[in-house]
PDB file of C-alpha atoms in Angstrom:
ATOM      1  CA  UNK G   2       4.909   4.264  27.046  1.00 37.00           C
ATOM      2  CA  UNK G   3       6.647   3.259  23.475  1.00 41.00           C
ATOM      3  CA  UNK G   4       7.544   6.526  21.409  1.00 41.00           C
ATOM      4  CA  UNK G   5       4.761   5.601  18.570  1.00 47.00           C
ATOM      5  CA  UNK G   6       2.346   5.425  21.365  1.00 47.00           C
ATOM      6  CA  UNK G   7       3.089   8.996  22.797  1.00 47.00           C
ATOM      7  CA  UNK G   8       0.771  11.863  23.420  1.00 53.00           C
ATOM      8  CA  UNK G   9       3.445  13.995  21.143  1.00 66.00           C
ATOM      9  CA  UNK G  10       2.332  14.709  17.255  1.00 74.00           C
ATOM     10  CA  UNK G  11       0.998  12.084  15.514  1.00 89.00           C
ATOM     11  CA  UNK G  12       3.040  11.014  12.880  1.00 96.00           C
ATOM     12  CA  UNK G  13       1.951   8.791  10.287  1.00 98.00           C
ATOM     13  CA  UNK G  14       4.984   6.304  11.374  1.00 97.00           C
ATOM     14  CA  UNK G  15       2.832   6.255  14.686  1.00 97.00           C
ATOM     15  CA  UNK G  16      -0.636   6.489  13.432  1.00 97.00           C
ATOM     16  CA  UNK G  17       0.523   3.040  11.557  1.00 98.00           C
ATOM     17  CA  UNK G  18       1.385   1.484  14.448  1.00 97.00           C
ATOM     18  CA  UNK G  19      -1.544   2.134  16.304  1.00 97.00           C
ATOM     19  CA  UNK G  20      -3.910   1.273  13.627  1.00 98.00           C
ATOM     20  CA  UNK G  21      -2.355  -2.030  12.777  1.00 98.00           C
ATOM     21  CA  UNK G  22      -2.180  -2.873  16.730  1.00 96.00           C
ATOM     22  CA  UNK G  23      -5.424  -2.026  16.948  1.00 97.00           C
ATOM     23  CA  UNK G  24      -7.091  -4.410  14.105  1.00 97.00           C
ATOM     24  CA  UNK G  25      -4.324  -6.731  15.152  1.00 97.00           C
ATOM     25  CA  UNK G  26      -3.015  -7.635  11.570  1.00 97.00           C
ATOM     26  CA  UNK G  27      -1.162  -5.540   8.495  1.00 98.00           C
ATOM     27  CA  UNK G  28      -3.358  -6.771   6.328  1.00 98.00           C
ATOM     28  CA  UNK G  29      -4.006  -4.584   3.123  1.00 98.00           C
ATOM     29  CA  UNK G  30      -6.797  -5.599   0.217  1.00 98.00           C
ATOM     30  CA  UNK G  31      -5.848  -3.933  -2.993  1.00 97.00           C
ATOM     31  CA  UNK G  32      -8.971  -2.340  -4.533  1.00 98.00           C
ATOM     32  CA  UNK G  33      -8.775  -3.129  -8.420  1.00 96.00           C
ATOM     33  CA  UNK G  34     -11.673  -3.220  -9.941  1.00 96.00           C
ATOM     34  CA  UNK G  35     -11.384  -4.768 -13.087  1.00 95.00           C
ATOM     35  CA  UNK G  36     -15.006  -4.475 -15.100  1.00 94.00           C
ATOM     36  CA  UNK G  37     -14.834  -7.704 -17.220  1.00 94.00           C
ATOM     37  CA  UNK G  38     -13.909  -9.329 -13.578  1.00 93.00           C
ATOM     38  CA  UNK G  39     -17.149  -8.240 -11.578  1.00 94.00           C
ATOM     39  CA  UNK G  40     -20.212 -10.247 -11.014  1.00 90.00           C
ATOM     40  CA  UNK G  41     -22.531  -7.432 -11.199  1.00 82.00           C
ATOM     41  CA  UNK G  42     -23.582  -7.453 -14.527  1.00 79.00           C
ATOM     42  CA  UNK G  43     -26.795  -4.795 -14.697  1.00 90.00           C
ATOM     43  CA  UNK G  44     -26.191  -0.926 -14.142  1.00 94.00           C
ATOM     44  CA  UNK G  45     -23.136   1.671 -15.179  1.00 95.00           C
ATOM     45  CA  UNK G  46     -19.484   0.794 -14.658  1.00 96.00           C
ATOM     46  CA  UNK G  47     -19.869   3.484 -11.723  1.00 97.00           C
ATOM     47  CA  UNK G  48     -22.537   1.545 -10.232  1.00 97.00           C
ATOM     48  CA  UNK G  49     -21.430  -2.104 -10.723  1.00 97.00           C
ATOM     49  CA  UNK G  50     -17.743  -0.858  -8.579  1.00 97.00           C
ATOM     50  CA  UNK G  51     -19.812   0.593  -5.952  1.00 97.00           C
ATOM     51  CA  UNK G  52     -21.704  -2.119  -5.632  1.00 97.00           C
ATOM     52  CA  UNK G  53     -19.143  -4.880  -5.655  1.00 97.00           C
ATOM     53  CA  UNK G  54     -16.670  -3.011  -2.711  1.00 98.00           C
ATOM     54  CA  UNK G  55     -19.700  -1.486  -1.009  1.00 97.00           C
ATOM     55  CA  UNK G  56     -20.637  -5.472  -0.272  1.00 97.00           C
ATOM     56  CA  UNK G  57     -17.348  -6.263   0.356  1.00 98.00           C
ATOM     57  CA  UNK G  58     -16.973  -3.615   3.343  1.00 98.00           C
ATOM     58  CA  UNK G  59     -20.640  -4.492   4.451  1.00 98.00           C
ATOM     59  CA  UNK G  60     -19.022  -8.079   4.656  1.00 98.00           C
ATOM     60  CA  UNK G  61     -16.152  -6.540   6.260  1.00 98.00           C
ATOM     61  CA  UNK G  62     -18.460  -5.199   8.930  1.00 97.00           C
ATOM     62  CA  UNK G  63     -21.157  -8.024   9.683  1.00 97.00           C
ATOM     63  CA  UNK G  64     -17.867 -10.582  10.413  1.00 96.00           C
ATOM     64  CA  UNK G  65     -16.054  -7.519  12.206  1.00 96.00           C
ATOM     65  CA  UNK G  66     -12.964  -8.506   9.990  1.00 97.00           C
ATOM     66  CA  UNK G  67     -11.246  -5.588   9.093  1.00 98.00           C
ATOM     67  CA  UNK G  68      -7.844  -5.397   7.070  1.00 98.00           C
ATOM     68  CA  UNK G  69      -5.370  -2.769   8.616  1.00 98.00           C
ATOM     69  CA  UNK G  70      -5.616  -0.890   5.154  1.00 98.00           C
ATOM     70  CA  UNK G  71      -7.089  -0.961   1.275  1.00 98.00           C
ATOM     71  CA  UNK G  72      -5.403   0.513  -1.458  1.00 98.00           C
ATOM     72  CA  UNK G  73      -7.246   1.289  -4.113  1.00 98.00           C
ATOM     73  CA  UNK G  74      -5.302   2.129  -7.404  1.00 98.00           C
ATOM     74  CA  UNK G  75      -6.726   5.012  -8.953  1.00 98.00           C
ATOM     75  CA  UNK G  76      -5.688   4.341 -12.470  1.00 97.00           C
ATOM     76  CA  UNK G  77      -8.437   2.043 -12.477  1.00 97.00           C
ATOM     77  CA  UNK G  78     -10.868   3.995 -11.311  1.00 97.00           C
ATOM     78  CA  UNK G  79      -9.720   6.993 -14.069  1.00 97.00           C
ATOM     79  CA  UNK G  80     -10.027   4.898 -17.359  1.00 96.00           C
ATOM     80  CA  UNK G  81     -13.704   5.065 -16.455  1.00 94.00           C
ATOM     81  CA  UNK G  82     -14.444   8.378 -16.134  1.00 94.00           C
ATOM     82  CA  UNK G  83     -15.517  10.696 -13.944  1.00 96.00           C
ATOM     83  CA  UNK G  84     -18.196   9.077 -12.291  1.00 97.00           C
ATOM     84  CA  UNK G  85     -16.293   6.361 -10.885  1.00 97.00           C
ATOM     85  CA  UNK G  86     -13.611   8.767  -9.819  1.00 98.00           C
ATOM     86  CA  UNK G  87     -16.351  10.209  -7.266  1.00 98.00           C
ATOM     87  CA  UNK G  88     -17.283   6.207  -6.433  1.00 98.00           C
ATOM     88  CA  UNK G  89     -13.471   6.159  -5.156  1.00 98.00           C
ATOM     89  CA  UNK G  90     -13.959   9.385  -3.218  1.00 98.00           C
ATOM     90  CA  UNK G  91     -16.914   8.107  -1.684  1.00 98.00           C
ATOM     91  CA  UNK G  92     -15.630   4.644  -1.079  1.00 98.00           C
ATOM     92  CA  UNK G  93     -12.184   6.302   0.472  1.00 98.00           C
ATOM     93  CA  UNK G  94     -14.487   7.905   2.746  1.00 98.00           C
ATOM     94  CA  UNK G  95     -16.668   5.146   3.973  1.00 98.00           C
ATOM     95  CA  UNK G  96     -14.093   2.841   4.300  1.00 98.00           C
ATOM     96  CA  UNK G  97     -12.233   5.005   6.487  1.00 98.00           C
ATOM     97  CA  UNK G  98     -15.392   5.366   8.568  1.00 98.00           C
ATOM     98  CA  UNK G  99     -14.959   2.370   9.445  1.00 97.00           C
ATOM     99  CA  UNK G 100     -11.369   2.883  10.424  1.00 97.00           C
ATOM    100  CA  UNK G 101      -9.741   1.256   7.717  1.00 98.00           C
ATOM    101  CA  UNK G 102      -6.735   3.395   6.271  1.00 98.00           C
ATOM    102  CA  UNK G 103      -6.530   3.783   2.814  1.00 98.00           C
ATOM    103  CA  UNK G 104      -3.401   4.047   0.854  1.00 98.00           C
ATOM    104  CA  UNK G 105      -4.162   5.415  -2.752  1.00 98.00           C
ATOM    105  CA  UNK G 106      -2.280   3.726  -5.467  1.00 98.00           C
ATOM    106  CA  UNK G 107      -1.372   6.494  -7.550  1.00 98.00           C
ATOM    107  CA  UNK G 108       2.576   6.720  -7.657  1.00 97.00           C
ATOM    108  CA  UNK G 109       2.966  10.512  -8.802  1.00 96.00           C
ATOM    109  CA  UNK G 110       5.773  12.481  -9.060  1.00 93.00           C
ATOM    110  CA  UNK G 111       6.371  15.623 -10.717  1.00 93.00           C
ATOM    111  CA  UNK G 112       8.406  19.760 -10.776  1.00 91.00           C
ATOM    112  CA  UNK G 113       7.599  20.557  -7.175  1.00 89.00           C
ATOM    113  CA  UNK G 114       4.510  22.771  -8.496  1.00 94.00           C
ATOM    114  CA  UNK G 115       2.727  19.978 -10.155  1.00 96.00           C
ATOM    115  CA  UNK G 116       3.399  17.396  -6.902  1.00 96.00           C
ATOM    116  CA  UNK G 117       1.836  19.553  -4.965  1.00 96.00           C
ATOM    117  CA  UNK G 118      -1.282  19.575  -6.701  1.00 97.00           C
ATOM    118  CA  UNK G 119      -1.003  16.004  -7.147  1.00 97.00           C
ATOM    119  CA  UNK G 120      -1.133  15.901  -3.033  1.00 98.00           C
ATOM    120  CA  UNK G 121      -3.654  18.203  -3.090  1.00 98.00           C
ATOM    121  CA  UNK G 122      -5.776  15.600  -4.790  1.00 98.00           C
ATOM    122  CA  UNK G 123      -4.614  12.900  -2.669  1.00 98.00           C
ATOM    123  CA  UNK G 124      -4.427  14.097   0.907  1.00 98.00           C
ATOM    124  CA  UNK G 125      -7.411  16.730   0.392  1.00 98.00           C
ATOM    125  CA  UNK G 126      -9.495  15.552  -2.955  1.00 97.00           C
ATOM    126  CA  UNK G 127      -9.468  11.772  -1.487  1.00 98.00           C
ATOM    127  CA  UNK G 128      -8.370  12.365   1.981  1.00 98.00           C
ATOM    128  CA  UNK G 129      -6.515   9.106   1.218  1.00 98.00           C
ATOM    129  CA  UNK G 130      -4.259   8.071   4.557  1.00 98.00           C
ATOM    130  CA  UNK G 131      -1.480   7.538   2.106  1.00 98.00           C
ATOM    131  CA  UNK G 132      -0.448   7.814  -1.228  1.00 98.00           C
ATOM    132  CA  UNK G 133       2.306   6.070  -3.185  1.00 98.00           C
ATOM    133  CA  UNK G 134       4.793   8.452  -5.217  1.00 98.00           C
ATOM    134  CA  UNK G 135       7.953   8.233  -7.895  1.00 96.00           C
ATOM    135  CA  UNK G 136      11.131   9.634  -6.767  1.00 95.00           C
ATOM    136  CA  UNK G 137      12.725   9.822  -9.916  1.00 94.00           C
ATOM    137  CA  UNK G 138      12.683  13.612  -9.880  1.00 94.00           C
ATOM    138  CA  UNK G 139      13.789  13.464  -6.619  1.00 94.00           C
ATOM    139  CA  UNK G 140      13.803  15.677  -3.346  1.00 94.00           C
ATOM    140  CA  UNK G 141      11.280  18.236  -5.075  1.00 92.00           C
ATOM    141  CA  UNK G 142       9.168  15.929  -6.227  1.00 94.00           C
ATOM    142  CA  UNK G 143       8.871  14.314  -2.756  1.00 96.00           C
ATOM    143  CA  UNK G 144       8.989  17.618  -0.770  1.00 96.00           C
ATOM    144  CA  UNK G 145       5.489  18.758  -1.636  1.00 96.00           C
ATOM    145  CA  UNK G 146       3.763  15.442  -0.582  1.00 97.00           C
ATOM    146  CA  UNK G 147       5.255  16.373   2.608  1.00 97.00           C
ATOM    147  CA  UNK G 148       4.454  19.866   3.113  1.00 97.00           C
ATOM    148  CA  UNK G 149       0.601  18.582   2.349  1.00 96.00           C
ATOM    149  CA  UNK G 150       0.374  15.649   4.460  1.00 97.00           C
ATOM    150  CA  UNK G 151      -1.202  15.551   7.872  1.00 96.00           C
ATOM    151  CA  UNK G 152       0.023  13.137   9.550  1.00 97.00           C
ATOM    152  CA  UNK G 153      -0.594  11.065   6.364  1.00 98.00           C
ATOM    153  CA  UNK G 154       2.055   8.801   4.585  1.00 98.00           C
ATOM    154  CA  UNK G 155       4.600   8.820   1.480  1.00 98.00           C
ATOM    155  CA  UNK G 156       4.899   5.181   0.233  1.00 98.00           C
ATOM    156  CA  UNK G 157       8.016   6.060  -2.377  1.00 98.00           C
ATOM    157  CA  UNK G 158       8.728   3.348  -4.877  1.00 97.00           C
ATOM    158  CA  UNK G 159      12.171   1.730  -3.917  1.00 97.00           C
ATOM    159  CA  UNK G 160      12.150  -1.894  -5.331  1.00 95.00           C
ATOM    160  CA  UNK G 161       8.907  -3.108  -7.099  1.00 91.00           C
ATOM    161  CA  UNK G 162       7.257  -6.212  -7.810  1.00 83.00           C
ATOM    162  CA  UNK G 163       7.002  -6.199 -11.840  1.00 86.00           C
ATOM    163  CA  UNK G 164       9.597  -8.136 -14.033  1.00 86.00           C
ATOM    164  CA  UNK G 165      10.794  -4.667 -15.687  1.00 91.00           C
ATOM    165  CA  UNK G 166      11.912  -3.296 -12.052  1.00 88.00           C
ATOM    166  CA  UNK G 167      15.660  -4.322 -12.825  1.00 90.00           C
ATOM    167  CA  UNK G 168      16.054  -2.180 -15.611  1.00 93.00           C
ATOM    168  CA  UNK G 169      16.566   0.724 -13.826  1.00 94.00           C
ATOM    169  CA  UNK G 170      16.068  -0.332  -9.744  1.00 92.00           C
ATOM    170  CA  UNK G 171      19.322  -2.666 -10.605  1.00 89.00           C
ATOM    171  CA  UNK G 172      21.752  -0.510 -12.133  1.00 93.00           C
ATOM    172  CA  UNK G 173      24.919   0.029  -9.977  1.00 93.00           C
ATOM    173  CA  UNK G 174      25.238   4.149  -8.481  1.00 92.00           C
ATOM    174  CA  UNK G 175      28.981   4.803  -8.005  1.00 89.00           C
ATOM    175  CA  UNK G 176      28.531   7.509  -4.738  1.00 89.00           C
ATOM    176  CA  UNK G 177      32.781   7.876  -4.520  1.00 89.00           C
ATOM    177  CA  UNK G 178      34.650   7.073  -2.112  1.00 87.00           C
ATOM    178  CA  UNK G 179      34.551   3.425  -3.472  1.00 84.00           C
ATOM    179  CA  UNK G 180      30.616   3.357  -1.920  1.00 89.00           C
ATOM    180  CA  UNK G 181      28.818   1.506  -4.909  1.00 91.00           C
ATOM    181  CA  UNK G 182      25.218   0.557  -4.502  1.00 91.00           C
ATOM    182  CA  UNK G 183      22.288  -0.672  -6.743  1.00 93.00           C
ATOM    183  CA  UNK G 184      19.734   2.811  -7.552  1.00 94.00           C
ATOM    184  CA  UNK G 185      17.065   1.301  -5.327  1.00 94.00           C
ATOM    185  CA  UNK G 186      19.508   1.493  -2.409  1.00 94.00           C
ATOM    186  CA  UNK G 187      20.034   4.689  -3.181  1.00 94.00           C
ATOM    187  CA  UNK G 188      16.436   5.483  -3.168  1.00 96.00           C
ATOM    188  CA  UNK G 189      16.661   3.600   0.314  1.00 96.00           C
ATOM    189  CA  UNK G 190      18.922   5.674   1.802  1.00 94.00           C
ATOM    190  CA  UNK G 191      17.444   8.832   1.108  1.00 96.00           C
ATOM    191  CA  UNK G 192      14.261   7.839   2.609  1.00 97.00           C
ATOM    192  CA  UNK G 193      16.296   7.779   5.561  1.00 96.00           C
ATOM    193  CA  UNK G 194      17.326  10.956   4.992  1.00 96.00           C
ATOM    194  CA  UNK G 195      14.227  12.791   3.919  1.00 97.00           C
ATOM    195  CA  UNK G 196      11.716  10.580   6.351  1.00 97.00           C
ATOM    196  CA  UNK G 197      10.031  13.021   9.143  1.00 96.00           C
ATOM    197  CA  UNK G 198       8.034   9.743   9.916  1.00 96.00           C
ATOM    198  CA  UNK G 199       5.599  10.311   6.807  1.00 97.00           C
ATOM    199  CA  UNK G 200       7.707   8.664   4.690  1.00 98.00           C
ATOM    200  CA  UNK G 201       6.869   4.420   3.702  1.00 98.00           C
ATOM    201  CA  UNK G 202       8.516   2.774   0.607  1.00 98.00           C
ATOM    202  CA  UNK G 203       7.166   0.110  -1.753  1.00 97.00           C
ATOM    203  CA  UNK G 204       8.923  -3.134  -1.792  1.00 97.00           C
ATOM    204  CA  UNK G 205       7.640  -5.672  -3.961  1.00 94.00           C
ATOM    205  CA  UNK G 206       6.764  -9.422  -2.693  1.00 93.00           C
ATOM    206  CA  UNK G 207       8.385 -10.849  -5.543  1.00 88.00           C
ATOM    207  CA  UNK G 208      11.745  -9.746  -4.003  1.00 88.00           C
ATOM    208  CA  UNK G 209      12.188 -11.518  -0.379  1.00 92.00           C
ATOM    209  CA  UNK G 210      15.959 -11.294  -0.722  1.00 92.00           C
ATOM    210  CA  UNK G 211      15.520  -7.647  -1.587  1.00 93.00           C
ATOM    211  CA  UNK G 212      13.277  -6.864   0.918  1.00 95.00           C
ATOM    212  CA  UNK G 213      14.856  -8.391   3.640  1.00 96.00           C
ATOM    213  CA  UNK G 214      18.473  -7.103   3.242  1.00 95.00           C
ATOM    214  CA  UNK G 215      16.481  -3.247   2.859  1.00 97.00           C
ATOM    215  CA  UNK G 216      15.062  -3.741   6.374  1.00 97.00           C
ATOM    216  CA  UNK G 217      18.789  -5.090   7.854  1.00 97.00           C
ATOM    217  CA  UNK G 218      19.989  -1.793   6.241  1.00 94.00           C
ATOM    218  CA  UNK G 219      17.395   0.670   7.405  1.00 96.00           C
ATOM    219  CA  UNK G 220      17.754  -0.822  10.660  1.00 95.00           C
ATOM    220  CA  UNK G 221      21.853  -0.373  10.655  1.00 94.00           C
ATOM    221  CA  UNK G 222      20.946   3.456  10.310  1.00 90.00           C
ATOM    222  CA  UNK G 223      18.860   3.529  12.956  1.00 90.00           C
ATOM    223  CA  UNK G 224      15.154   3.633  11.052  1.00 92.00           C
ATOM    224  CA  UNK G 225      13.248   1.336   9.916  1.00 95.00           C
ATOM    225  CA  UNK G 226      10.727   2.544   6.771  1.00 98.00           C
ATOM    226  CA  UNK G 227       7.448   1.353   6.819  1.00 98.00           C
ATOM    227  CA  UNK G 228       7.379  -0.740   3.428  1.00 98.00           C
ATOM    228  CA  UNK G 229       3.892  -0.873   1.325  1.00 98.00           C
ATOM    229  CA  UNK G 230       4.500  -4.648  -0.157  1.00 97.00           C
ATOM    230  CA  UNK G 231       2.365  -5.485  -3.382  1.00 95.00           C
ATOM    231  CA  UNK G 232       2.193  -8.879  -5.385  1.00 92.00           C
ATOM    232  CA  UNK G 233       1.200 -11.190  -2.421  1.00 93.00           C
ATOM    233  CA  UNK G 234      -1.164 -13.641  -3.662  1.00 87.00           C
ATOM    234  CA  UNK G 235      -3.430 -16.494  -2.728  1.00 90.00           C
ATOM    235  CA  UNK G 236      -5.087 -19.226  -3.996  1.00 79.00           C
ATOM    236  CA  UNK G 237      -2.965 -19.067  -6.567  1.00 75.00           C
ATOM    237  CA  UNK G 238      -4.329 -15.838  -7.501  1.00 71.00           C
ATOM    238  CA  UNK G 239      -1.879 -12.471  -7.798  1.00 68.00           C
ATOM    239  CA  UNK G 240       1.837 -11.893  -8.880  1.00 74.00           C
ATOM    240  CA  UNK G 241       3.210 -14.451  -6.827  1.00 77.00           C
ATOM    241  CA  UNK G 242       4.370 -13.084  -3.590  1.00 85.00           C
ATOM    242  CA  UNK G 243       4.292 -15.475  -0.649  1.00 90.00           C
ATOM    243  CA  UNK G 244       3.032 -14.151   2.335  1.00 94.00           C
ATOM    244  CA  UNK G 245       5.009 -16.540   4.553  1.00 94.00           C
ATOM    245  CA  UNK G 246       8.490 -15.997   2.985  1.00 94.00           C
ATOM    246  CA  UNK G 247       7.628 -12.235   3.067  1.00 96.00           C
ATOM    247  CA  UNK G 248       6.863 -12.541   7.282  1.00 95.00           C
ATOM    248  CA  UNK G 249       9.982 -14.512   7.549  1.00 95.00           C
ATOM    249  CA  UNK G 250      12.357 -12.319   5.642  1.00 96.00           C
ATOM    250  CA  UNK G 251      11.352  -9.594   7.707  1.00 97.00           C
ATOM    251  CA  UNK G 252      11.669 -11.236  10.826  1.00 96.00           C
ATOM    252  CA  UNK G 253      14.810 -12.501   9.589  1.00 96.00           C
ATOM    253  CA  UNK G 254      16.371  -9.027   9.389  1.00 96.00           C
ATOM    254  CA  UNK G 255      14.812  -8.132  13.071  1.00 96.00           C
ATOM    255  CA  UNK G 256      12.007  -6.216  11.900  1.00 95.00           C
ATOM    256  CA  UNK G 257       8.668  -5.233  13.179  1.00 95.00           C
ATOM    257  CA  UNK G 258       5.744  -6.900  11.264  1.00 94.00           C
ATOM    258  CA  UNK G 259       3.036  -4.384  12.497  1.00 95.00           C
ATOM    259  CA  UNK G 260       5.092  -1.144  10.550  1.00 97.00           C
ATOM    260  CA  UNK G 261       4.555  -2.506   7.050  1.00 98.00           C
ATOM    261  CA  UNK G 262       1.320  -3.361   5.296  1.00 98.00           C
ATOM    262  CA  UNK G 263       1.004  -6.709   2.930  1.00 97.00           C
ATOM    263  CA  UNK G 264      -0.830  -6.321  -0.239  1.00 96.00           C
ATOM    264  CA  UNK G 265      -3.009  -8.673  -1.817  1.00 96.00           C
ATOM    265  CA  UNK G 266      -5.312  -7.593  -5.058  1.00 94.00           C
ATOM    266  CA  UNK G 267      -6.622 -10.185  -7.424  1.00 92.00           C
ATOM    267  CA  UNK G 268      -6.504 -13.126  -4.826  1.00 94.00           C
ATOM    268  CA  UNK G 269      -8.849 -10.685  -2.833  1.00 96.00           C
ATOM    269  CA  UNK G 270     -10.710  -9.246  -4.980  1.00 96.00           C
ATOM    270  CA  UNK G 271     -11.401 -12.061  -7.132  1.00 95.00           C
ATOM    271  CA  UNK G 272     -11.712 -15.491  -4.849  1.00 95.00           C
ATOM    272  CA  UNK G 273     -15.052 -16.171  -5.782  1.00 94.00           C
ATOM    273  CA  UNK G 274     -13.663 -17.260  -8.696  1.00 92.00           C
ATOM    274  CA  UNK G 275     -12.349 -20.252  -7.463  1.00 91.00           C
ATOM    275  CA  UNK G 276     -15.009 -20.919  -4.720  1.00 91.00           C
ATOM    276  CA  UNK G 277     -17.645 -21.963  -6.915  1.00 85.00           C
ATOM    277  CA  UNK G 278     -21.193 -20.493  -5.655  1.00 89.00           C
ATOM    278  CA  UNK G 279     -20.021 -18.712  -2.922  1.00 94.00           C
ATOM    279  CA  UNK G 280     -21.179 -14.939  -2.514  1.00 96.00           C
ATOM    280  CA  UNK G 281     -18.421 -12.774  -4.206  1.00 96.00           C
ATOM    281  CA  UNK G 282     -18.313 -10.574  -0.777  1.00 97.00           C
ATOM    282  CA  UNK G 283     -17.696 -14.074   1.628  1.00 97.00           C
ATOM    283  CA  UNK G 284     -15.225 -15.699  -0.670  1.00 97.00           C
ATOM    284  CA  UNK G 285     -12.874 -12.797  -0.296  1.00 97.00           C
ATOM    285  CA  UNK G 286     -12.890 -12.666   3.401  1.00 98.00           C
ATOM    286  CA  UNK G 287     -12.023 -16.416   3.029  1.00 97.00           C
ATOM    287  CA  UNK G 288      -9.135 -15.256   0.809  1.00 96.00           C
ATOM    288  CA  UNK G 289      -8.114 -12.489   3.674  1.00 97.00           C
ATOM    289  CA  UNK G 290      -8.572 -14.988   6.536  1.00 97.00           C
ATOM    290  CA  UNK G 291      -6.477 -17.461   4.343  1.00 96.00           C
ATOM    291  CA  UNK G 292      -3.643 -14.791   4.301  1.00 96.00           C
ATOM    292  CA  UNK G 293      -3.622 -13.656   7.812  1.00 96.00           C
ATOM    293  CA  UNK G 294      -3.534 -17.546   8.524  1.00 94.00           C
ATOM    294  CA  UNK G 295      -0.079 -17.095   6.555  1.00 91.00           C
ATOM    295  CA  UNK G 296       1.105 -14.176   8.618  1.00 90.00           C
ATOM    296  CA  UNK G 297       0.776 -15.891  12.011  1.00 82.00           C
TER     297      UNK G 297
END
């Protein structure tokens, strides 16, 4: 029997794995609700965001196509108020009814006190699967996610998808000992260091070169990080990630496909915008079987 498939703990490494397996795809459907965007036009913002992913999972369920994971980003959800905040906690939990892991977009980071009331909200408030963090404060800001999670996972940012990433994820680290390395691959390393198999990091899909060396140099040190991997898009739709180069780079640098989860928002979220008259619901399970057409 494979170690992620052992009676032992659960780990989220191998709770991953199994779910992924399982649904046979590492699909993940960002959940972004942006109100101008929705067809629902009658009712509260609360109301209209229920609606709209409450069809979308219903969808999800009639077709028995299922992503491996959602990740709704909670800053969305928060410039709304606090009704919509409880819409996330009860779409969190019926979307993990149906075995769908969810992953909540809400990179924190903070003095160790603070982060581990921000995990308290994620892991407890949410009961999120995951939750995506900032390292810049480092260990002690990662630490209490951690301590809090059961069997529940730490996507860290390490290289992401916006144009403003090199500003900082670029700059050369001299480490001594004539080791110089670009910050993210600093961040990168640590992860290795830190990871008790809770830890993921987020790679962006803009950066396929990027991406794939980071996998060739987890694997040289004997781990490879799950990666959380935002900006895919289709139809046209998203920040321009390509799911195909993405699959490629990491087979490429000999990884496993099933440990990392592919991101798609907008181009989900939003196809029926460019399938004229379809139902809102169908046309983004088009866009999702379009993408896991692109993953092989």
């Amino acid at each position: 029997m494979p170690a992620e498939m052992s009676t032992e703990t659960p780990t989220y490494r191998r709770r991953l794995l199994e779910r992924t397996r399982k649904v046979g795809n590492s699909l993940c459907v960002g959940l972004d609700p942006v109100l101008q965007k929705l067809p629902q036009v009658e009712g509260s913002p609360a109301d209209r965001i229920r609606r709209f992913y409450a069809d979308l999972l219903e969808a999800m369920a009639k077709r028995r196509l299922y992503p491996a994971a959602v990740k709704p980003n909670i800053a969305y959800f928060e410039a709304l108020g606090i009704e919509t905040l409880e819409v996330l906690r009860q779409l969190t939990a019926e979307y993990r009814s149906e075995g769908i892991f969810v992953v909540l977009d809400a990179k924190r980071g903070d003095i160790s006190t603070s982060s581990g009331a921000y995990a308290t909200m994620a892991f407890e408030t949410f009961a999120a699967d995951g939750v995506t963090v900032a390292p810049y404060m480092g260990s002690d800001s990662i630490g209490p996610f951690q301590q809090k999670a059961k069997a529940q996972g730490i996507y860290v940012l390490v290289r992401t998808s916006n144009p403003g990433a090199r500003d900082f994820q670029d700059l050369t680290v001299d480490l001594g000992q004539g080791r110089r390395l670009p910050l993210y691959r600093v961040v990168a390393e640590k992860l290795v260091e830190w990871d008790r198999g809770d830890l993921g990091a987020v790679v962006g899909a803009t950066a396929p070169r990027e991406l794939e060396e980071l996998v060739v140099f987890w694997r040289s040190l004997g781990k490879e990080i799950p990666m959380l991997i935002p900006g895919i898009s289709v139809g046209g739709i998203g920040q321009g990630g390509d799911i195909k180069e993405i699959i490629r780079a990491i087979r490429n640098a000999g990884g496993d496909s099933n440990l990392h989860l592919f991101n798609s928002s907008s181009g989900v979220n939003y196809a029926y915008e460019r399938f004229s008259g379809m139902d809102p619901a169908e046309a983004s399970l088009k866009a999702m079987e379009e993408l896991l057409k692109g993953m092989g």
